[in-house]
mmCIF file of C-alpha atoms in Angstrom:
data_model
loop_
_atom_site.group_PDB
_atom_site.id
_atom_site.type_symbol
_atom_site.label_atom_id
_atom_site.label_comp_id
_atom_site.label_asym_id
_atom_site.label_seq_id
_atom_site.Cartn_x
_atom_site.Cartn_y
_atom_site.Cartn_z
ATOM 1 C CA MET A 1 -14.728 -12.927 21.655
ATOM 2 C CA THR A 2 -18.402 -10.476 21.821
ATOM 3 C CA SER A 3 -21.912 -11.905 20.903
ATOM 4 C CA ALA A 4 -23.326 -10.952 17.487
ATOM 5 C CA SER A 5 -25.740 -9.235 18.557
ATOM 6 C CA GLN A 6 -23.121 -7.015 19.851
ATOM 7 C CA PRO A 7 -21.843 -4.359 17.202
ATOM 8 C CA VAL A 8 -18.171 -3.938 16.814
ATOM 9 C CA LEU A 9 -15.841 -0.977 15.021
ATOM 10 C CA GLY A 10 -14.542 -1.582 11.656
ATOM 11 C CA ILE A 11 -11.910 0.527 10.552
ATOM 12 C CA ASP A 12 -10.477 0.061 6.845
ATOM 13 C CA ILE A 13 -7.244 2.705 5.908
ATOM 14 C CA GLY A 14 -6.721 4.063 2.613
ATOM 15 C CA GLY A 15 -5.207 5.589 0.563
ATOM 16 C CA SER A 16 -7.755 8.812 0.426
ATOM 17 C CA GLY A 17 -9.761 8.101 3.535
ATOM 18 C CA ILE A 18 -10.045 6.051 6.648
ATOM 19 C CA LYS A 19 -12.964 5.262 7.409
ATOM 20 C CA GLY A 20 -15.264 3.029 10.217
ATOM 21 C CA ALA A 21 -18.484 2.664 11.606
ATOM 22 C CA PRO A 22 -20.481 -0.043 13.817
ATOM 23 C CA VAL A 23 -21.299 -3.132 12.011
ATOM 24 C CA ASP A 24 -23.644 -4.989 13.538
ATOM 25 C CA LEU A 25 -21.634 -8.992 12.586
ATOM 26 C CA ALA A 26 -25.154 -10.818 11.936
ATOM 27 C CA THR A 27 -26.494 -8.979 9.150
ATOM 28 C CA GLY A 28 -23.268 -7.649 8.085
ATOM 29 C CA THR A 29 -24.426 -4.159 7.916
ATOM 30 C CA LEU A 30 -23.630 -0.492 9.810
ATOM 31 C CA SER A 31 -25.164 0.485 12.910
ATOM 32 C CA ALA A 32 -24.202 4.027 12.466
ATOM 33 C CA ASP A 33 -22.966 6.302 10.237
ATOM 34 C CA ARG A 34 -19.914 5.722 8.853
ATOM 35 C CA LEU A 35 -16.943 8.841 9.882
ATOM 36 C CA ARG A 36 -14.815 9.046 7.195
ATOM 37 C CA ILE A 37 -11.331 11.021 7.148
ATOM 38 C CA PRO A 38 -9.193 11.886 4.719
ATOM 39 C CA THR A 39 -5.827 9.816 5.926
ATOM 40 C CA PRO A 40 -3.126 11.832 5.893
ATOM 41 C CA LYS A 41 -1.203 14.043 2.943
ATOM 42 C CA LYS A 42 2.163 12.384 5.044
ATOM 43 C CA SER A 43 0.989 8.907 5.993
ATOM 44 C CA THR A 44 3.199 7.717 8.559
ATOM 45 C CA PRO A 45 2.102 4.903 10.872
ATOM 46 C CA LYS A 46 1.916 7.654 13.391
ATOM 47 C CA ALA A 47 -0.545 10.395 11.463
ATOM 48 C CA CYS A 48 -2.789 7.180 10.479
ATOM 49 C CA ALA A 49 -2.552 5.892 13.858
ATOM 50 C CA ASP A 50 -3.956 9.580 15.140
ATOM 51 C CA VAL A 51 -6.648 9.207 12.551
ATOM 52 C CA VAL A 52 -7.787 5.397 13.314
ATOM 53 C CA ALA A 53 -7.269 6.844 17.238
ATOM 54 C CA GLN A 54 -10.061 10.161 16.776
ATOM 55 C CA ILE A 55 -12.397 7.384 14.877
ATOM 56 C CA VAL A 56 -12.537 4.886 17.625
ATOM 57 C CA GLU A 57 -13.285 8.026 19.920
ATOM 58 C CA LYS A 58 -16.251 9.060 18.033
ATOM 59 C CA PHE A 59 -17.853 4.993 18.135
ATOM 60 C CA ALA A 60 -16.363 4.869 22.003
ATOM 61 C CA ASP A 61 -19.350 6.060 23.731
ATOM 62 C CA GLN A 62 -21.328 3.899 21.886
ATOM 63 C CA LEU A 63 -18.880 0.414 21.705
ATOM 64 C CA GLY A 64 -17.465 0.633 24.682
ATOM 65 C CA ASP A 65 -13.570 -0.653 24.480
ATOM 66 C CA GLY A 66 -15.508 -3.573 22.150
ATOM 67 C CA PRO A 67 -13.166 -5.065 19.906
ATOM 68 C CA ILE A 68 -11.640 -3.565 16.314
ATOM 69 C CA GLY A 69 -11.558 -4.814 13.381
ATOM 70 C CA ILE A 70 -8.604 -2.453 10.499
ATOM 71 C CA ALA A 71 -8.534 -3.315 7.145
ATOM 72 C CA ILE A 72 -4.628 -2.263 5.431
ATOM 73 C CA PRO A 73 -5.185 -3.074 1.983
ATOM 74 C CA ALA A 74 -1.745 -5.011 0.747
ATOM 75 C CA PRO A 75 -0.324 -6.995 -1.578
ATOM 76 C CA VAL A 76 0.772 -10.548 -0.033
ATOM 77 C CA VAL A 77 3.941 -12.101 -2.182
ATOM 78 C CA HIS A 78 4.035 -15.647 -1.370
ATOM 79 C CA GLY A 79 2.403 -15.674 1.850
ATOM 80 C CA SER A 80 3.798 -12.840 3.609
ATOM 81 C CA VAL A 81 3.614 -8.460 2.651
ATOM 82 C CA PRO A 82 6.308 -6.288 0.994
ATOM 83 C CA MET A 83 5.060 -3.573 1.469
ATOM 84 C CA ILE A 84 2.098 -1.319 2.593
ATOM 85 C CA ALA A 85 1.397 1.253 0.220
ATOM 86 C CA ASN A 86 -1.275 2.930 2.577
ATOM 87 C CA LEU A 87 1.170 3.611 5.119
#
């Protein structure tokens, strides 16, 4: 568990870009500039994970090994996710 004053890394895996930044949980604001890397053309799970690793590495000195939240847009049908469009 993290304290509300400790930023956590937020990552958004989108169709055109994978974005990440530290988020101040107390205010909901970014505590550093956002990093955006284009989503790989062949957006396989490994290719997207490699981009996520780059974002984690970028903020590692600032955040250490703290928690990470990841958002991946996908349809929910009857409580389950049948597919993830961006992977």
